[in-house]
mmCIF file of C-alpha atoms in Angstrom:
data_model
loop_
_atom_site.group_PDB
_atom_site.id
_atom_site.type_symbol
_atom_site.label_atom_id
_atom_site.label_comp_id
_atom_site.label_asym_id
_atom_site.label_seq_id
_atom_site.Cartn_x
_atom_site.Cartn_y
_atom_site.Cartn_z
ATOM 1 C CA MET A 296 86.767 69.698 131.351
ATOM 2 C CA ILE A 297 88.374 70.521 128.131
ATOM 3 C CA THR A 298 90.710 68.084 127.880
ATOM 4 C CA LYS A 299 88.159 65.683 128.945
ATOM 5 C CA ALA A 300 85.726 66.678 125.280
ATOM 6 C CA VAL A 301 88.693 66.535 123.379
ATOM 7 C CA THR A 302 89.749 63.180 124.655
ATOM 8 C CA GLY A 303 85.422 62.294 123.899
ATOM 9 C CA ALA A 304 85.764 63.374 120.454
ATOM 10 C CA ILE A 305 94.652 82.065 96.276
ATOM 11 C CA ALA A 306 92.672 84.639 96.871
ATOM 12 C CA THR A 307 93.046 88.186 96.858
ATOM 13 C CA GLY A 308 92.947 90.536 100.478
ATOM 14 C CA ALA A 309 89.590 91.502 98.997
ATOM 15 C CA LEU A 310 88.119 87.981 99.015
ATOM 16 C CA LEU A 311 89.280 87.010 102.488
ATOM 17 C CA MET A 312 87.470 89.834 103.452
ATOM 18 C CA SER A 313 84.183 89.015 101.984
ATOM 19 C CA MET A 314 84.715 85.483 104.145
ATOM 20 C CA THR A 315 83.714 87.685 107.521
ATOM 21 C CA SER A 316 80.261 88.242 106.446
ATOM 22 C CA VAL A 317 79.649 84.517 105.711
ATOM 23 C CA LEU A 318 77.676 83.542 108.909
ATOM 24 C CA ALA A 319 76.041 80.448 107.505
ATOM 25 C CA HIS A 320 77.240 77.198 108.982
ATOM 26 C CA SER A 321 80.001 79.263 110.798
ATOM 27 C CA ILE A 322 80.552 77.695 114.784
ATOM 28 C CA LYS A 323 80.232 80.823 116.880
ATOM 29 C CA SER A 324 81.743 81.066 120.467
ATOM 30 C CA GLU A 325 80.778 82.724 123.364
ATOM 31 C CA PRO A 326 84.315 85.110 124.719
ATOM 32 C CA SER A 327 85.813 84.280 127.540
ATOM 33 C CA GLU A 328 88.392 86.073 129.777
ATOM 34 C CA ALA A 329 90.297 82.754 130.884
ATOM 35 C CA VAL A 330 91.036 82.799 127.620
ATOM 36 C CA GLN A 331 94.088 84.571 126.269
ATOM 37 C CA ALA A 332 92.511 87.143 124.042
ATOM 38 C CA SER A 333 94.938 85.381 120.663
ATOM 39 C CA PHE A 334 93.262 82.419 121.044
ATOM 40 C CA ASP A 335 89.807 82.916 122.246
ATOM 41 C CA ILE A 336 88.173 81.655 119.192
ATOM 42 C CA VAL A 337 84.542 83.712 118.751
ATOM 43 C CA ASP A 338 83.821 82.354 115.342
ATOM 44 C CA THR A 339 85.395 79.716 112.602
ATOM 45 C CA MET A 340 84.133 78.451 109.725
ATOM 46 C CA ILE A 341 84.813 76.767 106.236
ATOM 47 C CA VAL A 342 83.562 77.436 102.999
ATOM 48 C CA THR A 343 83.987 77.219 99.510
ATOM 49 C CA LYS A 344 84.315 79.729 96.180
ATOM 50 C CA GLY A 345 84.573 78.467 93.033
ATOM 51 C CA GLU A 346 87.810 76.310 92.826
ATOM 52 C CA ILE A 347 89.007 77.454 96.514
ATOM 53 C CA ALA A 348 87.979 76.764 100.173
ATOM 54 C CA ILE A 349 88.510 79.239 102.498
ATOM 55 C CA PHE A 350 89.627 78.141 106.348
ATOM 56 C CA SER A 351 88.783 81.237 108.600
ATOM 57 C CA THR A 352 88.698 81.873 112.439
ATOM 58 C CA ARG A 353 87.941 85.131 114.166
ATOM 59 C CA VAL A 354 89.524 85.408 117.689
ATOM 60 C CA ARG A 355 88.760 88.178 120.519
ATOM 61 C CA GLY A 356 91.930 89.807 120.321
ATOM 62 C CA GLU A 357 94.450 89.651 117.867
ATOM 63 C CA ALA A 358 95.252 86.933 115.599
ATOM 64 C CA GLY A 359 99.083 85.785 116.097
ATOM 65 C CA LYS A 360 100.250 88.056 118.096
ATOM 66 C CA ASP A 361 101.656 85.938 120.502
ATOM 67 C CA LYS A 362 103.806 83.007 120.364
ATOM 68 C CA PRO A 363 105.553 80.842 122.292
ATOM 69 C CA ASP A 364 109.014 81.829 123.458
ATOM 70 C CA ALA A 365 112.611 79.497 121.885
ATOM 71 C CA THR A 366 113.661 77.586 124.489
ATOM 72 C CA GLY A 367 117.422 76.831 122.265
ATOM 73 C CA GLN A 368 116.628 72.777 121.550
ATOM 74 C CA PHE A 369 113.852 70.641 119.867
ATOM 75 C CA GLU A 370 113.456 68.521 122.737
ATOM 76 C CA GLY A 371 110.620 69.680 124.578
ATOM 77 C CA SER A 372 109.599 72.737 122.277
ATOM 78 C CA SER A 373 106.500 74.160 121.889
ATOM 79 C CA VAL A 374 103.918 75.272 119.122
ATOM 80 C CA TYR A 375 101.302 77.507 119.300
ATOM 81 C CA ALA A 376 98.269 76.491 116.874
ATOM 82 C CA TYR A 377 95.307 77.653 114.535
ATOM 83 C CA VAL A 378 93.552 74.659 113.877
ATOM 84 C CA TRP A 379 90.619 73.240 112.532
ATOM 85 C CA PRO A 380 89.456 69.407 112.706
ATOM 86 C CA THR A 381 87.429 68.345 109.973
ATOM 87 C CA SER A 382 85.524 65.043 109.051
ATOM 88 C CA LEU A 383 88.024 64.332 105.870
ATOM 89 C CA ASP A 384 89.624 61.101 105.480
ATOM 90 C CA SER A 385 93.170 60.970 106.072
ATOM 91 C CA SER A 386 94.113 59.320 102.177
ATOM 92 C CA GLU A 387 92.621 62.989 100.830
ATOM 93 C CA ILE A 388 95.608 64.604 101.887
ATOM 94 C CA GLY A 389 97.894 62.104 100.775
ATOM 95 C CA PHE A 390 98.078 59.247 103.947
ATOM 96 C CA GLU A 391 96.742 55.630 104.192
ATOM 97 C CA LYS A 392 93.354 55.618 104.751
ATOM 98 C CA ALA A 393 91.478 55.757 108.164
ATOM 99 C CA GLN A 394 94.720 57.489 109.742
ATOM 100 C CA GLY A 395 92.740 59.116 112.584
ATOM 101 C CA ILE A 396 91.377 62.831 112.724
ATOM 102 C CA VAL A 397 92.553 65.269 110.077
ATOM 103 C CA ALA A 398 93.147 68.837 111.212
ATOM 104 C CA LEU A 399 94.308 71.707 109.015
ATOM 105 C CA ALA A 400 96.932 73.387 111.538
ATOM 106 C CA VAL A 401 98.386 77.201 111.407
ATOM 107 C CA THR A 402 101.600 77.116 114.048
ATOM 108 C CA PHE A 403 104.373 78.797 115.091
ATOM 109 C CA HIS A 404 107.371 77.253 116.933
ATOM 110 C CA PRO A 405 110.544 78.757 117.400
ATOM 111 C CA ASP A 406 112.992 76.122 117.475
ATOM 112 C CA PHE A 407 112.759 74.020 114.862
ATOM 113 C CA ASP A 408 111.488 74.076 111.217
ATOM 114 C CA ASP A 409 109.580 71.431 109.232
ATOM 115 C CA ALA A 410 109.265 72.937 105.688
ATOM 116 C CA ALA A 411 109.220 70.589 103.383
ATOM 117 C CA TYR A 412 112.383 69.933 100.677
ATOM 118 C CA GLY A 413 114.234 70.928 103.718
ATOM 119 C CA GLY A 414 113.065 75.225 104.081
ATOM 120 C CA THR A 415 112.932 76.791 106.995
ATOM 121 C CA ASN A 416 109.866 77.888 108.801
ATOM 122 C CA ARG A 417 110.511 78.843 112.153
ATOM 123 C CA HIS A 418 110.262 82.059 112.202
ATOM 124 C CA ILE A 419 106.656 82.337 110.441
ATOM 125 C CA TRP A 420 102.817 81.586 111.278
ATOM 126 C CA HIS A 421 102.441 78.402 108.202
ATOM 127 C CA PRO A 422 99.889 75.848 107.750
ATOM 128 C CA HIS A 423 100.125 72.218 108.086
ATOM 129 C CA TRP A 424 98.265 69.154 107.281
ATOM 130 C CA VAL A 425 97.917 66.735 110.714
ATOM 131 C CA VAL A 426 96.142 63.561 111.155
ATOM 132 C CA LEU A 427 95.815 63.414 115.029
ATOM 133 C CA ALA A 428 94.561 60.072 117.217
ATOM 134 C CA LYS A 429 94.030 59.665 121.241
ATOM 135 C CA ASP A 430 96.615 59.589 123.743
ATOM 136 C CA GLU A 431 96.370 59.536 126.888
ATOM 137 C CA ALA A 432 100.243 60.471 127.458
ATOM 138 C CA CYS A 433 99.680 63.399 126.067
ATOM 139 C CA GLY A 434 98.004 66.356 128.366
ATOM 140 C CA GLY A 435 95.694 67.979 125.536
ATOM 141 C CA GLY A 436 94.549 64.456 125.025
ATOM 142 C CA LEU A 437 95.571 64.155 121.307
ATOM 143 C CA LYS A 438 98.901 63.859 119.477
ATOM 144 C CA VAL A 439 100.082 63.801 115.979
ATOM 145 C CA VAL A 440 100.170 59.922 114.902
ATOM 146 C CA ASP A 441 104.031 58.589 114.916
ATOM 147 C CA ILE A 442 105.166 56.475 112.015
ATOM 148 C CA PRO A 443 106.847 53.619 113.319
ATOM 149 C CA ALA A 444 110.572 53.216 113.226
ATOM 150 C CA GLY A 445 111.158 50.905 109.947
ATOM 151 C CA THR A 446 107.676 51.563 108.387
ATOM 152 C CA THR A 447 107.499 53.349 104.997
ATOM 153 C CA PRO A 448 103.690 54.268 104.834
ATOM 154 C CA LYS A 449 101.827 56.363 101.709
ATOM 155 C CA VAL A 450 102.507 60.221 102.539
ATOM 156 C CA PRO A 451 102.892 63.372 100.223
ATOM 157 C CA SER A 452 105.174 64.887 98.050
ATOM 158 C CA THR A 453 105.379 67.757 100.950
ATOM 159 C CA TRP A 454 106.002 65.513 103.838
ATOM 160 C CA PRO A 455 108.900 67.572 105.455
ATOM 161 C CA GLY A 456 110.265 63.676 106.475
ATOM 162 C CA VAL A 457 109.430 63.580 110.472
ATOM 163 C CA PRO A 458 108.567 60.752 112.167
ATOM 164 C CA ILE A 459 104.933 61.640 112.542
ATOM 165 C CA LEU A 460 101.878 62.312 109.882
ATOM 166 C CA ILE A 461 101.852 66.166 109.086
ATOM 167 C CA ASP A 462 102.630 67.540 106.027
ATOM 168 C CA SER A 463 103.974 70.741 104.883
ATOM 169 C CA PRO A 464 102.162 72.131 101.850
ATOM 170 C CA GLU A 465 102.466 75.758 100.653
ATOM 171 C CA TYR A 466 99.108 77.527 101.446
ATOM 172 C CA GLU A 467 98.449 81.228 101.166
ATOM 173 C CA THR A 468 97.675 82.180 105.031
ATOM 174 C CA VAL A 469 96.595 85.694 105.871
ATOM 175 C CA PHE A 470 96.130 87.242 109.766
ATOM 176 C CA ASP A 471 94.578 90.379 109.738
ATOM 177 C CA GLY A 472 94.174 91.845 112.643
ATOM 178 C CA ASP A 473 91.694 89.303 114.858
ATOM 179 C CA THR A 474 91.172 86.539 111.869
ATOM 180 C CA VAL A 475 93.805 84.008 110.111
ATOM 181 C CA ASP A 476 92.590 82.436 106.980
ATOM 182 C CA VAL A 477 93.785 79.993 104.756
ATOM 183 C CA THR A 478 93.286 79.933 101.010
ATOM 184 C CA ILE A 479 93.622 75.993 99.756
ATOM 185 C CA PRO A 480 92.540 74.774 95.745
ATOM 186 C CA VAL A 481 89.343 71.915 96.016
ATOM 187 C CA ALA A 482 91.515 70.482 93.360
ATOM 188 C CA LEU A 483 93.430 69.050 96.257
ATOM 189 C CA ILE A 484 91.099 68.832 98.911
ATOM 190 C CA GLY A 485 88.518 66.798 96.890
ATOM 191 C CA GLY A 486 86.054 66.133 99.551
ATOM 192 C CA ILE A 487 86.266 69.561 101.433
ATOM 193 C CA SER A 488 82.270 70.186 100.000
ATOM 194 C CA THR A 489 80.609 68.064 101.943
ATOM 195 C CA ALA A 490 83.134 67.810 104.720
ATOM 196 C CA SER A 491 81.880 68.579 109.041
ATOM 197 C CA TYR A 492 84.852 70.900 111.312
ATOM 198 C CA ASP A 493 85.007 72.242 114.425
ATOM 199 C CA GLY A 494 88.075 75.359 115.505
ATOM 200 C CA VAL A 495 90.781 74.422 117.977
ATOM 201 C CA THR A 496 93.799 76.509 119.771
ATOM 202 C CA ALA A 497 96.058 74.948 121.036
ATOM 203 C CA GLY A 498 99.448 74.103 122.414
ATOM 204 C CA LEU A 499 102.251 71.344 121.964
ATOM 205 C CA LYS A 500 104.808 70.684 122.541
ATOM 206 C CA ILE A 501 107.398 68.305 121.243
ATOM 207 C CA ASN A 502 109.076 64.865 123.258
ATOM 208 C CA GLY A 503 111.793 65.361 125.494
ATOM 209 C CA ASN A 504 112.608 62.199 124.995
ATOM 210 C CA LEU A 505 111.855 62.434 121.454
ATOM 211 C CA HIS A 506 109.869 59.298 122.002
ATOM 212 C CA ALA A 507 106.518 57.771 121.095
ATOM 213 C CA PRO A 508 104.570 59.777 121.082
ATOM 214 C CA LEU A 509 106.570 63.006 119.626
ATOM 215 C CA LEU A 510 104.463 65.794 119.338
ATOM 216 C CA CYS A 511 101.721 66.317 121.546
ATOM 217 C CA VAL A 512 98.594 68.639 122.033
ATOM 218 C CA SER A 513 99.639 70.099 125.733
ATOM 219 C CA ASP A 514 97.083 72.026 125.724
ATOM 220 C CA VAL A 515 93.673 73.146 124.311
ATOM 221 C CA PHE A 516 93.200 76.764 124.653
ATOM 222 C CA LYS A 517 89.568 76.758 123.326
ATOM 223 C CA VAL A 518 87.091 74.086 121.306
ATOM 224 C CA ALA A 519 84.330 76.012 118.960
ATOM 225 C CA SER A 520 81.915 74.390 119.578
ATOM 226 C CA GLY A 521 82.728 73.000 123.004
ATOM 227 C CA ASP A 522 83.115 69.925 122.921
ATOM 228 C CA LEU A 523 84.844 68.926 119.278
ATOM 229 C CA SER A 524 81.446 67.763 117.500
ATOM 230 C CA LEU A 525 82.366 69.275 114.251
ATOM 231 C CA PRO A 526 79.379 70.721 114.190
ATOM 232 C CA GLY A 527 80.352 72.873 111.450
ATOM 233 C CA LYS A 528 79.593 72.573 107.833
ATOM 234 C CA VAL A 529 81.216 73.743 104.824
ATOM 235 C CA VAL A 530 79.068 75.819 102.172
ATOM 236 C CA PRO A 531 79.697 77.570 99.500
ATOM 237 C CA ALA A 532 80.768 81.422 100.014
ATOM 238 C CA LYS A 533 77.303 83.885 99.486
#
């Protein structure tokens, strides 16, 4: 049922702690024993605080505890992610306009690196911007948009050089108990102050044949709203 719904549709530690008390316009979800505790979303929100935006998700268990097993190869390897789908336009994060659903994702994938400028990141949870689109070939109904061979679309300076619409910026990302927070300068995402959002936890998979779609959402663990309707509204922190 979740799959059907999906297809249908730098701050200090003290500051990050204060965000957990901000309840206005957050999306609250009932805990579910059917969902692995580290991915069972109970509260997700995006707030602004002066010149920064805080993306935050709280789960029933320990955030970031569970990671995909290494396979020893890129093809067919897995990615786990905490995701904030938004109403932002893809042009606001450095791609061409109107390319799909813009989402911030904090990911872990032990079998490959996709950091900017050839850096390594397979050993840590790290943030990405991704642009998603529907694709029935994917188990979760969505893919990261592919860049067709021979084309040179506009991409951000921190694009990692892989043929999909993904960006690898270095944003402060903090796991603290049951919560994951990402801090981003508002100047880098100007449309965030009026954006809508949702929260998702998911597994993704690299295509075993390395053909489009290259990166599929293979399994949706939980959608904060239940229907990916982006009911959350970005508000200033109080």
